[in-house]
XYZ file of C-alpha atoms in Angstrom:
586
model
C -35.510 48.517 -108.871
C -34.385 45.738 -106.680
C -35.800 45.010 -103.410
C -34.508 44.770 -100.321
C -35.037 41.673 -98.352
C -35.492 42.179 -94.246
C -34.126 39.504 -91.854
C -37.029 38.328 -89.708
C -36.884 38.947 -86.165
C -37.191 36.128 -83.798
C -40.316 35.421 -81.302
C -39.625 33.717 -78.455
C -42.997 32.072 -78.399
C -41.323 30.942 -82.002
C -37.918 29.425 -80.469
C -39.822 27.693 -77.823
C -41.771 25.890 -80.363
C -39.097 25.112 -82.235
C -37.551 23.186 -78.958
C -40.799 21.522 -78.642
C -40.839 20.142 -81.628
C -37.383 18.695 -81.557
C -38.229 17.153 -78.459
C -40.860 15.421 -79.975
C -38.558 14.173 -82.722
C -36.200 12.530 -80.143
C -33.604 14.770 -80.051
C -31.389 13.661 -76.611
C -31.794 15.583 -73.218
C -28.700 16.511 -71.040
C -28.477 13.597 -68.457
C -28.694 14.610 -64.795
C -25.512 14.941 -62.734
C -24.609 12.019 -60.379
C -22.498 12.866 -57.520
C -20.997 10.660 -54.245
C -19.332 12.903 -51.337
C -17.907 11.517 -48.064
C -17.912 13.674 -44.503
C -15.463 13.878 -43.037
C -12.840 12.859 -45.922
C -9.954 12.562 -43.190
C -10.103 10.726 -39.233
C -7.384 11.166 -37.405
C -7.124 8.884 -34.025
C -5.898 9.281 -30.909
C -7.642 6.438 -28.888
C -10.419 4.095 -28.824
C -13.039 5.759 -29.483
C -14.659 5.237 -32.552
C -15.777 7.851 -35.613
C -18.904 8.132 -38.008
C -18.340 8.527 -41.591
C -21.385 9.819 -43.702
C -21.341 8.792 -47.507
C -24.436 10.651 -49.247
C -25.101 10.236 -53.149
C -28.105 11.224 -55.710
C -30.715 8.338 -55.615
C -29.317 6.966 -59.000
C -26.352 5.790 -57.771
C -26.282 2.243 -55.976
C -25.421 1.573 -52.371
C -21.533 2.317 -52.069
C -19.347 -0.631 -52.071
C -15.976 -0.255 -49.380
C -12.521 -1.063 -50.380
C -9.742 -0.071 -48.204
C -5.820 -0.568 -47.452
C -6.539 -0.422 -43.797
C -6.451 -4.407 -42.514
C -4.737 -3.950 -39.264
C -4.956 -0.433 -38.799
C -8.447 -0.376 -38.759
C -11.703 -1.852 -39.042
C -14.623 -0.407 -41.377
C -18.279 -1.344 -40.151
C -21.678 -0.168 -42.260
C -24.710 1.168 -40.507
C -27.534 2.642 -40.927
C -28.555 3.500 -44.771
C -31.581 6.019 -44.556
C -32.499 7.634 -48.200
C -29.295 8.802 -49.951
C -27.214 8.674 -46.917
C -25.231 5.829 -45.750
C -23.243 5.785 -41.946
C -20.055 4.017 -41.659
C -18.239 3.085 -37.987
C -14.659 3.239 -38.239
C -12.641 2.419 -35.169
C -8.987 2.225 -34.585
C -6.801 -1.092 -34.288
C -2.843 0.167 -34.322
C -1.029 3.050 -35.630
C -0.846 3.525 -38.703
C -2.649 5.386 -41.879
C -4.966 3.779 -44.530
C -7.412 4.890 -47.149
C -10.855 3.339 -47.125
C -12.791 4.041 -50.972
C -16.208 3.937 -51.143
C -17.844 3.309 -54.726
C -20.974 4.056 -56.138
C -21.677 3.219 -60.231
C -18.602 5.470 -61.623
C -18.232 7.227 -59.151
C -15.906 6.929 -55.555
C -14.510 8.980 -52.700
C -11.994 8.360 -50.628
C -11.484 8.489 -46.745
C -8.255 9.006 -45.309
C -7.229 7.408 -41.994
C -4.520 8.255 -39.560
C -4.176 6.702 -36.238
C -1.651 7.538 -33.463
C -0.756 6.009 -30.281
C 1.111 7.077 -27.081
C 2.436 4.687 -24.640
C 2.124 5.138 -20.747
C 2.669 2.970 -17.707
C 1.887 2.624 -14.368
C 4.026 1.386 -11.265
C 2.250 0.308 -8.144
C 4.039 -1.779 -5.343
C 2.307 -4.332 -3.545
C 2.451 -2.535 0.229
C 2.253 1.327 -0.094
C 3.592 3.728 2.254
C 2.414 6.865 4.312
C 3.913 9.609 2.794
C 3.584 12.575 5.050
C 4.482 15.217 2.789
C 0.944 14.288 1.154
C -0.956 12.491 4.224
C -1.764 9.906 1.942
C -0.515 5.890 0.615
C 1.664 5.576 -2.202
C 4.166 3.206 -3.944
C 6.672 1.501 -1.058
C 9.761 4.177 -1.517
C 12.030 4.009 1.781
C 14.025 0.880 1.755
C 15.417 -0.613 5.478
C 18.690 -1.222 4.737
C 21.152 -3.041 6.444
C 24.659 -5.628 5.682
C 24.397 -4.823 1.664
C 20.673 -5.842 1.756
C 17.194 -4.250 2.173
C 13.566 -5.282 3.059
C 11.933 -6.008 -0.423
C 9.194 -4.387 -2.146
C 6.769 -6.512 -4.814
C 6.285 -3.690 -7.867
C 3.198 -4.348 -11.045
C 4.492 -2.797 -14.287
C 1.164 -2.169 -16.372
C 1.853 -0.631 -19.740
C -0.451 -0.227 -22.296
C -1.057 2.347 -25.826
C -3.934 4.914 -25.810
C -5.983 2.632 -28.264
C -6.006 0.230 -25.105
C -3.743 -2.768 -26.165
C -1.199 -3.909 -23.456
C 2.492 -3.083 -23.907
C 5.610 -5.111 -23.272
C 7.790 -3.209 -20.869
C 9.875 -3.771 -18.191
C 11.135 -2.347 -15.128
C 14.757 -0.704 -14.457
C 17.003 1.187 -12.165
C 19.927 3.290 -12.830
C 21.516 2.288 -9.694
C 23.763 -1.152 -9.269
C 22.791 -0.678 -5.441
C 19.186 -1.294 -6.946
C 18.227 -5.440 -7.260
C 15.232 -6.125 -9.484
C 13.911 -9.847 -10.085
C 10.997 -10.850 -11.837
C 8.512 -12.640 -9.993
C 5.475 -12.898 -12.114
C 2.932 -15.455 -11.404
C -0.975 -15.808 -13.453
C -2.506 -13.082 -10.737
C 0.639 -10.670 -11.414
C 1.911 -11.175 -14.834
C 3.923 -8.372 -14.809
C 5.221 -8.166 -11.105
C 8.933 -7.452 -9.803
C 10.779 -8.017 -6.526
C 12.941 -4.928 -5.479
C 15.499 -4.285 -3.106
C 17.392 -0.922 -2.376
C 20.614 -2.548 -0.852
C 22.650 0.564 0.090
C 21.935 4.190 1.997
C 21.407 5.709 -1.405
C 19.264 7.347 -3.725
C 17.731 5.530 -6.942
C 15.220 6.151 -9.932
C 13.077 2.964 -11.313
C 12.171 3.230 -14.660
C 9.660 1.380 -16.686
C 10.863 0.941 -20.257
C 8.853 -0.092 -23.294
C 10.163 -3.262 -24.810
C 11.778 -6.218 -23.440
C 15.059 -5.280 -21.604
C 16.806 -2.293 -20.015
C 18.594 0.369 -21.991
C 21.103 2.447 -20.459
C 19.501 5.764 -20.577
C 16.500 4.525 -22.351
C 13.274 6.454 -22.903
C 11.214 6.174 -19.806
C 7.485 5.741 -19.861
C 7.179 6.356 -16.140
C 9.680 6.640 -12.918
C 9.714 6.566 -9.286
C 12.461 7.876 -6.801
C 13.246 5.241 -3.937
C 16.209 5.224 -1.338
C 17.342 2.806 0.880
C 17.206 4.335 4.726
C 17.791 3.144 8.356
C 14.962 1.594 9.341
C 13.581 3.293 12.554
C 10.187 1.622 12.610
C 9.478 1.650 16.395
C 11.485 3.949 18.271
C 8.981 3.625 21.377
C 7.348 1.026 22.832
C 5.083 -0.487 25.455
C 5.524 -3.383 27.502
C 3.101 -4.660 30.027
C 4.070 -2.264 32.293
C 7.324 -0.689 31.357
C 8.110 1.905 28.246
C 11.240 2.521 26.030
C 12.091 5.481 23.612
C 14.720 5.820 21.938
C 16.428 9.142 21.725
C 17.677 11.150 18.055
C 21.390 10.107 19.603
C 20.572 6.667 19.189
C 20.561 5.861 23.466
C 17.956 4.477 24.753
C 15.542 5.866 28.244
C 13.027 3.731 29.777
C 10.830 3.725 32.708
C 8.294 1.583 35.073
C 8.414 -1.366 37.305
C 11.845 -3.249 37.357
C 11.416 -6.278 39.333
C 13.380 -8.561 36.365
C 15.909 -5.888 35.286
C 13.578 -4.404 32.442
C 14.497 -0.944 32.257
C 18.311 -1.767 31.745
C 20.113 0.355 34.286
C 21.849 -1.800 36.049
C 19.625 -2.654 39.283
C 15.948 -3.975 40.068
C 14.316 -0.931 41.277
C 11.378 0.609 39.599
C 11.126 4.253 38.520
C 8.606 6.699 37.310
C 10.899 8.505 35.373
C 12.574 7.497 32.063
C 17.019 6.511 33.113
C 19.492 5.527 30.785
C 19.553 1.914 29.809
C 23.384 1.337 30.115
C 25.888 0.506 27.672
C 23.522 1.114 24.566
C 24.218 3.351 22.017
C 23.362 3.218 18.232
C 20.114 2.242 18.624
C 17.489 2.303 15.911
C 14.276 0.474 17.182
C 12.871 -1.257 20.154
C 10.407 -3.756 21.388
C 9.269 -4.229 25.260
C 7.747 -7.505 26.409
C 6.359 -9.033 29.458
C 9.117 -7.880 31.915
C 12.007 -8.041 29.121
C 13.034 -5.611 26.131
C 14.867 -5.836 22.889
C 16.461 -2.796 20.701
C 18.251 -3.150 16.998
C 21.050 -1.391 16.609
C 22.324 0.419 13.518
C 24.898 -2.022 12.771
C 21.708 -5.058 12.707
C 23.031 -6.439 16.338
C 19.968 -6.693 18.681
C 20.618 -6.802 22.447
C 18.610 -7.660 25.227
C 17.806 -7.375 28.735
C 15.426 -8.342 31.203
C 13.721 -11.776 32.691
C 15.439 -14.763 31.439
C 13.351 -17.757 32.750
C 12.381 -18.992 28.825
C 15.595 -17.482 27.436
C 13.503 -14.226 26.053
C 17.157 -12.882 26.202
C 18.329 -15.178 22.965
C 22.016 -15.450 24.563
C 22.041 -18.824 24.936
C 21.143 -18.794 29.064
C 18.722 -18.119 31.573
C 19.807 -15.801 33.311
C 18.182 -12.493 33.797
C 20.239 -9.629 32.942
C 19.907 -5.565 34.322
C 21.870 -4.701 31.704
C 21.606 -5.391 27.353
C 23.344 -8.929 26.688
C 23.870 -9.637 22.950
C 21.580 -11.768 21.313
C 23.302 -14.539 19.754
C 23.667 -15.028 15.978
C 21.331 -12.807 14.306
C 22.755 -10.029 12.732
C 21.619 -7.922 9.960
C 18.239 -6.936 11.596
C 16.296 -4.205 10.392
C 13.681 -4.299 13.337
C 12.219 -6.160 16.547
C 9.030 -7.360 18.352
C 8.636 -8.685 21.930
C 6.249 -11.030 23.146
C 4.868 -12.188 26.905
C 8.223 -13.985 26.869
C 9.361 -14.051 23.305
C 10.820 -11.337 20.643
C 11.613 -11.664 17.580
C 13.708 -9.658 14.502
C 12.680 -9.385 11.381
C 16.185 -9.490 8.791
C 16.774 -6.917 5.817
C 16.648 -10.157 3.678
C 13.074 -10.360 4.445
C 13.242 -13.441 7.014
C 12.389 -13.944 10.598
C 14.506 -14.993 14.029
C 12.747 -15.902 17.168
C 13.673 -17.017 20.971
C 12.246 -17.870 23.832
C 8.761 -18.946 25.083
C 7.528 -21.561 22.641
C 4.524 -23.473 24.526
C 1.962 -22.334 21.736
C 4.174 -22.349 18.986
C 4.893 -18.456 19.001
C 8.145 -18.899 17.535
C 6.968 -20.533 14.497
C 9.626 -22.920 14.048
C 7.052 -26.058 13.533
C 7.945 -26.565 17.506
C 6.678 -26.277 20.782
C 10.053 -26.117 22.808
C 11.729 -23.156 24.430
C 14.733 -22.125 22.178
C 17.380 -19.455 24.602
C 18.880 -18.903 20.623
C 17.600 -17.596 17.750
C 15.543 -20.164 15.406
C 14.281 -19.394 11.799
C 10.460 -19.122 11.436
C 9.476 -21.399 9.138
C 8.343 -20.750 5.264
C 8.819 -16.944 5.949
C 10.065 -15.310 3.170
C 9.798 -11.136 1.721
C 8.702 -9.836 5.352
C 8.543 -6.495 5.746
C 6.793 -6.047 9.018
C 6.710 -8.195 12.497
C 4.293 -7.693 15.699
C 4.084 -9.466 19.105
C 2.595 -9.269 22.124
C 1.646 -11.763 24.389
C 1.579 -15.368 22.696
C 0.971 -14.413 19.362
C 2.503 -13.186 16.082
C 2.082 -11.379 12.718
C 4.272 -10.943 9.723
C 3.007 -8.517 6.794
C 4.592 -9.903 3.501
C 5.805 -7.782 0.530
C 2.301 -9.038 -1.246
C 0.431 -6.948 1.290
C -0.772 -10.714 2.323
C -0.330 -11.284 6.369
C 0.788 -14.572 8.397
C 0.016 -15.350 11.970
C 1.088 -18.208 14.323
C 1.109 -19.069 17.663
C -1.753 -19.112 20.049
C -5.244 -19.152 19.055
C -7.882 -19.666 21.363
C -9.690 -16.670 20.418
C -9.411 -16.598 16.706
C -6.249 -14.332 17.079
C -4.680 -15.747 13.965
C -7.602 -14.933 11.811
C -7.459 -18.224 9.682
C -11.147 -18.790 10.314
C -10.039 -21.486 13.615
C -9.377 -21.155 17.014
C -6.495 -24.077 16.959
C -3.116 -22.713 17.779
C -0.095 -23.064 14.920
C 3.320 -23.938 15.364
C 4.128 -22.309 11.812
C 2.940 -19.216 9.798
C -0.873 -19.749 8.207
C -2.365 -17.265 6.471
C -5.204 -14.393 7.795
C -7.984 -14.923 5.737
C -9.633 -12.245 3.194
C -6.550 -9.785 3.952
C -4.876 -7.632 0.878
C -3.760 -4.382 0.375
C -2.758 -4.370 4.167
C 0.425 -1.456 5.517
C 0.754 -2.549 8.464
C 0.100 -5.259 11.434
C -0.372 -5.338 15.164
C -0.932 -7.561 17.505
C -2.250 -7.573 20.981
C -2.204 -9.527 23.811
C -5.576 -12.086 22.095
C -6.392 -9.631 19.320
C -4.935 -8.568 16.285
C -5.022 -5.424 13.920
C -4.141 -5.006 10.298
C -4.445 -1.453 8.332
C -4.968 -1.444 4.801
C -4.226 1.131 1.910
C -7.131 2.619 2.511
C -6.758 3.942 5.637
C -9.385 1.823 6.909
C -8.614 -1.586 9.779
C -9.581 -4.648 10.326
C -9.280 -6.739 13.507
C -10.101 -10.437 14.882
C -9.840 -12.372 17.896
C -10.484 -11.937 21.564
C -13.673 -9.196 21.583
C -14.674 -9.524 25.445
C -14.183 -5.449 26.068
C -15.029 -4.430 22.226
C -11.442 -4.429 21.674
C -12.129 -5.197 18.116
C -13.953 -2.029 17.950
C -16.938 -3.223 15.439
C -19.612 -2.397 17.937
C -19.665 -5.831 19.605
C -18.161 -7.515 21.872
C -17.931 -11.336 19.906
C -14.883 -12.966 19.392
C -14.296 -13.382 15.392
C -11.749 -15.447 14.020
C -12.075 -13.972 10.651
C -10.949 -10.161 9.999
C -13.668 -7.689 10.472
C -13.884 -3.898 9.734
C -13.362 -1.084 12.551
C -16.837 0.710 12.859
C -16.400 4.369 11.665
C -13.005 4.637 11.366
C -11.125 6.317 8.113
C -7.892 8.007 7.452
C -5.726 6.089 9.667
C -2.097 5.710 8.978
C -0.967 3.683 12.226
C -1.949 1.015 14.736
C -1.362 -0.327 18.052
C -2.861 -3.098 20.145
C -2.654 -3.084 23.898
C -3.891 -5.825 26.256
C -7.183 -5.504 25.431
C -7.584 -2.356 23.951
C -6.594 -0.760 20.407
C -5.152 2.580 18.875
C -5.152 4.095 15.657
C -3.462 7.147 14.578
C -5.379 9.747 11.722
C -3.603 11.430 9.098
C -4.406 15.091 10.855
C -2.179 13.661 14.090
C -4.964 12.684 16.208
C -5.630 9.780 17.889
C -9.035 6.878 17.883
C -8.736 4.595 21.103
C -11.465 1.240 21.640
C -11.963 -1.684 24.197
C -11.019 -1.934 27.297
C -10.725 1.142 30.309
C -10.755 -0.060 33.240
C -7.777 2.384 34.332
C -8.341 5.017 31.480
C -6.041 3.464 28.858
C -8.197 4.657 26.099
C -7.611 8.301 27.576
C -11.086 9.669 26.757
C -11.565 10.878 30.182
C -13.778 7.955 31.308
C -13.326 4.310 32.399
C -16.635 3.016 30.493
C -15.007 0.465 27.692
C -15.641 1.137 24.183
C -16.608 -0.898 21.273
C -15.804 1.415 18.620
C -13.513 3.956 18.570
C -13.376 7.411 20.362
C -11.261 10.208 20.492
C -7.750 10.421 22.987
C -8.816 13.812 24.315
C -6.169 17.063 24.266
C -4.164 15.168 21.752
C -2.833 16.246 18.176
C 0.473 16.082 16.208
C 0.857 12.890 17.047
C 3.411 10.369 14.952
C 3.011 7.398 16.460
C 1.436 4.953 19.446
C 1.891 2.338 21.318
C -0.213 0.152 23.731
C 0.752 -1.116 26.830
C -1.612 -3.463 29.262
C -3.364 -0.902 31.136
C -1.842 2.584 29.443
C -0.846 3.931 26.124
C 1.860 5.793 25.185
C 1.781 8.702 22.053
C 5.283 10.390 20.364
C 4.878 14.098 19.472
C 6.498 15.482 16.391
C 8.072 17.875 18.324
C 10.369 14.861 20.146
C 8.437 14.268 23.297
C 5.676 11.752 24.421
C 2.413 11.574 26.552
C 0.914 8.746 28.292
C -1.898 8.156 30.003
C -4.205 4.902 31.772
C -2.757 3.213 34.756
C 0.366 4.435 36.442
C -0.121 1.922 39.623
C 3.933 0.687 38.502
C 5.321 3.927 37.119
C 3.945 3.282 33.572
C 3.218 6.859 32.653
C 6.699 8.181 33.208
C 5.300 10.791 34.619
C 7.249 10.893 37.820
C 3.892 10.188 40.542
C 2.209 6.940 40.407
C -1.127 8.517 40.144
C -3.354 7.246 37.000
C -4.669 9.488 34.286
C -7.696 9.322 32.569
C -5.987 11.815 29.947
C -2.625 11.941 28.076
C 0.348 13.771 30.477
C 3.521 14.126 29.468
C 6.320 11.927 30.074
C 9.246 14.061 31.514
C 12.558 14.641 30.645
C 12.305 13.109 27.154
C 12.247 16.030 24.343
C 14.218 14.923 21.727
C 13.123 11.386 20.911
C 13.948 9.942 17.622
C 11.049 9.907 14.894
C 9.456 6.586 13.057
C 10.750 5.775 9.903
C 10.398 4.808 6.936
């Protein structure tokens, strides 16, 4: 009989010894894992800012070592290291892609990089420009153009990538009619001089690189068009007013004694006549007892006293009727004073006649000239203002000149010693727009804020004193202004919503607040709105309406107020018989 032999059946408590024991013998263990991870294992960049990357591994494993293929592209910068963890800073340098590798014993990870960069630019000019579709500053866009050339504008090109570094570009036009010039200097590296030199419409464009391609990709633009200049279609003398109507004739109004209001005889009148024999014009200017107009072809005339040849025709003899001023031509606006006027040229340079006894021509002289003479070292002016023996020029730069009298610190040069050439108003930049008055002057800047210095006897300067300041200080609480004017002794400002601030002197209610009390900071023209522009005479102002007609208001002892009485008015009437009277511009 044969037996049968059973197969044991295995304990556990049996297979667990048997594991024991083998582990006592030596028999190897299975190692424990090792592993290195990156987060996140991809960066993609669109500007400066700068990423984290977070390399964690089990605590056998050494610190990572970095390798990468990214010189240039970008940089790789190690941090904090806290247990297993280890922070990385990666920040962009230039567009590209790269792979950064950390390592750790046998193991690694990679990292990949991408960066991309857009290009923009940026186009500001120099002198900005009230833009009333916005009621705000912006880049110079209306050109006065006259004779084939225009008043210039000064243009920064800034171009840079989105990871900060600066661009080359430069600036373009797709219009022949359109001259650009660099005119860089270590302030403006990147600066352009720009004229518009026809009645047309134009684009600048900035394009990246080096030089203009037709059609080229453009990183920014900016419409401009070259217009006829209409900056002063109304004006104040001492005691007489001109307008000039959408027909391009011209009405004035006042005393007469000298022939000022240009119809032909020497009687006064309180309401606005025809000055005779004018037609085309674009802008005018009223001095002393004289006045000056531009007309559309950049011919001035004049008319008026002639004692100091204020007439520029080469006499002295007083004329009731417009005499041409001789040789200047290609005017683009004008500016009277006591007994001098000046034009300011489309090629940015200044003409001036007449009264010279405290250098207000600015010829380096003190002699009466009955022609035209060149103001010295004037170049890229884009705005001129007169009034009694001084004058200002605003410069493409936004920078402002002055010469002529100075006993008050009118020319805001930090003296009170008169100048027989331009010098330069101190701490003034970013300024629109000049005025002067009869010892005072005015300046607005981008900001909508002004600034004034000089005579400050009747707080004309309208920073709640009444001290003279030859250095430019700030109109108390005044904002949002987008013109000026200076009377004798008094000031205006216009606001964006088309009312009107008034300061100084009001004696005969030239500040039109309802009162006579002078004012050292400004108050508000009462009744008054939609207002366009104003003008300061010596003892009334004048206002233009949008809707073509004017007011005035302050003394009317000569006819000033048009009005037809001779009554004074403490607040704005209207001027009669003028409805349709041509509008400022650009």
């Amino acid at each position: 009989m044969t037996s049968e032999i059973k197969p044991s059946i295995a304990r556990p408590w049996i297979l667990s010894g048997l594991l024991a024991l083998l582990t006592a013998c030596g028999a190897p263990a299975t190692p424990p894992a090792t592993t290195l991870s990156a987060s996140p294992q991809s960066l993609t960049f669109k500007d400066p800012t700068t990423q984290t990357v977070t390399v964690t591994r089990t605590a056998t494993l050494p610190l990572p070592t970095v390798t990468s293929t990214c010189d240039g592209v970008a940089s790789v910068t190690p941090g904090a290291s806290t247990g297993t963890s280890s922070t990385y800073t990666v920040a962009p340098m230039a567009a590209g892609s790269c792979t950064v590798t950390f390592s750790a014993g046998a193991q690694q990870v990679d990292v990949t990089i991408i960066v991309t960069a857009t290009v923009s630019a940026t186009l500001s000019s120099a002198v900005k420009q009230y833009d009333p579709a916005t009621k705000a500053f912006g880049n110079y866009s209306r050109f006065a153009t006259q004779g084939g050339r225009s008043l210039p504008a000064y243009y920064d090109v800034t171009a840079s990538d989105s990871l900060g570094h600066p661009v080359a570009a430069v600036l373009c036009a797709d219009s022949p009619s359109v001259q650009i010039a660099p005119t860089s200097d270590a302030a403006h590296p990147s600066r352009y001089r720009v004229e518009v030199q026809a009645l047309t419409t134009a684009t600048l464009t900035v394009q990246q690189g080096g030089s203009c391609t037709p059609g080229g990709a453009a990183l920014t633009t900016q419409e401009v068009r070259g217009v006829m200049a209409r900056p002063n279609p109304t004006a104040s003398g001492y005691s007489h007013s001109l307008v000039v109507l959408a027909d391009g004739t011209v009405r004035s109004w006042g005393p007469n004694y000298n022939g000022e209001i240009g119809n032909g005889t020497t009687v006064r009148t309180n309401t606005p006549v025809t000055v005779l024999g004018l037609t085309g014009a674009v802008s005018v200017a009223a001095g002393n007892t004289h006045s000056v107009a531009v007309l559309a072809d950049g011919t001035v005339r004049a008319w008026g006293y002639n004692y100091f040849g204020e007439l520029g025709n080469d006499s002295m003899v007083a004329s009731s009727t417009p005499v041409t001023v001789t040789s200047v031509g290609g005017a683009v606006s004008v500016a009277a004073g006591m007994y001098n006027a000046m034009a300011l040229l489309a090629d940015g340079t200044v003409r001036a006649w007449g009264y010279n006894g405290e250098g207000q021509l600015g010829n380096g002289m003190t002699t009466d000239s009955r022609v035209a003479v060149k103001v010295s070292g004037l170049t890229d002016v884009v705005s001129v203002s007169s009034t009694s023996s001084h004058s200002l020029a605003l410069l493409a730069d936004g920078t402002v000149r002055s010469w002529g009298a100075n006993s008050f610190g009118q020319l805001g040069n930090g003296s009170t010693v008169a100048s027989a050439t331009p010098v330069t108003v101190g701490g003034l930049s970013g300024v629109v727009a000049v005025a002067a008055g009869y010892d005072h002057s005015l300046a607005l800047l981008a900001d909508g804020t002004v600034r004034t210095w000089g005579h400050n006897d009747l707080g004309q300067l309208g920073n709640a004193t009444s001290t003279d300041t030859p250095v430019p200080v700030a109109v108390s609480t005044l904002n949002g202004v987008i013109r000026i004017a200076g009377g004798s002794s008094h000031s205006m400002a216009l606001l964006a919503d088309g009312t009107v601030r008034t300061w100084g002197e009001n004696a005969a209610g030239q500040l039109g607040n309802g009162g006579t009390i002078p004012r050292t900071t400004p108050v508000p023209v009462s009744g008054l709105g939609n207002v366009v522009s104003v003008m300061g005479g010596s003892g009334h102002s004048l206002a233009l309406l949008a809707d073509g007609t004017l007011r005035s208001w302050g003394n009317n002892t000569y006819d000033e107020l048009g009005d037809g009485t001779n009554t004074s008015s403490l607040t704005p009437v209207t001027v009669v018989g003028i409805s349709t009277a041509a509008m400022p511009t650009p």
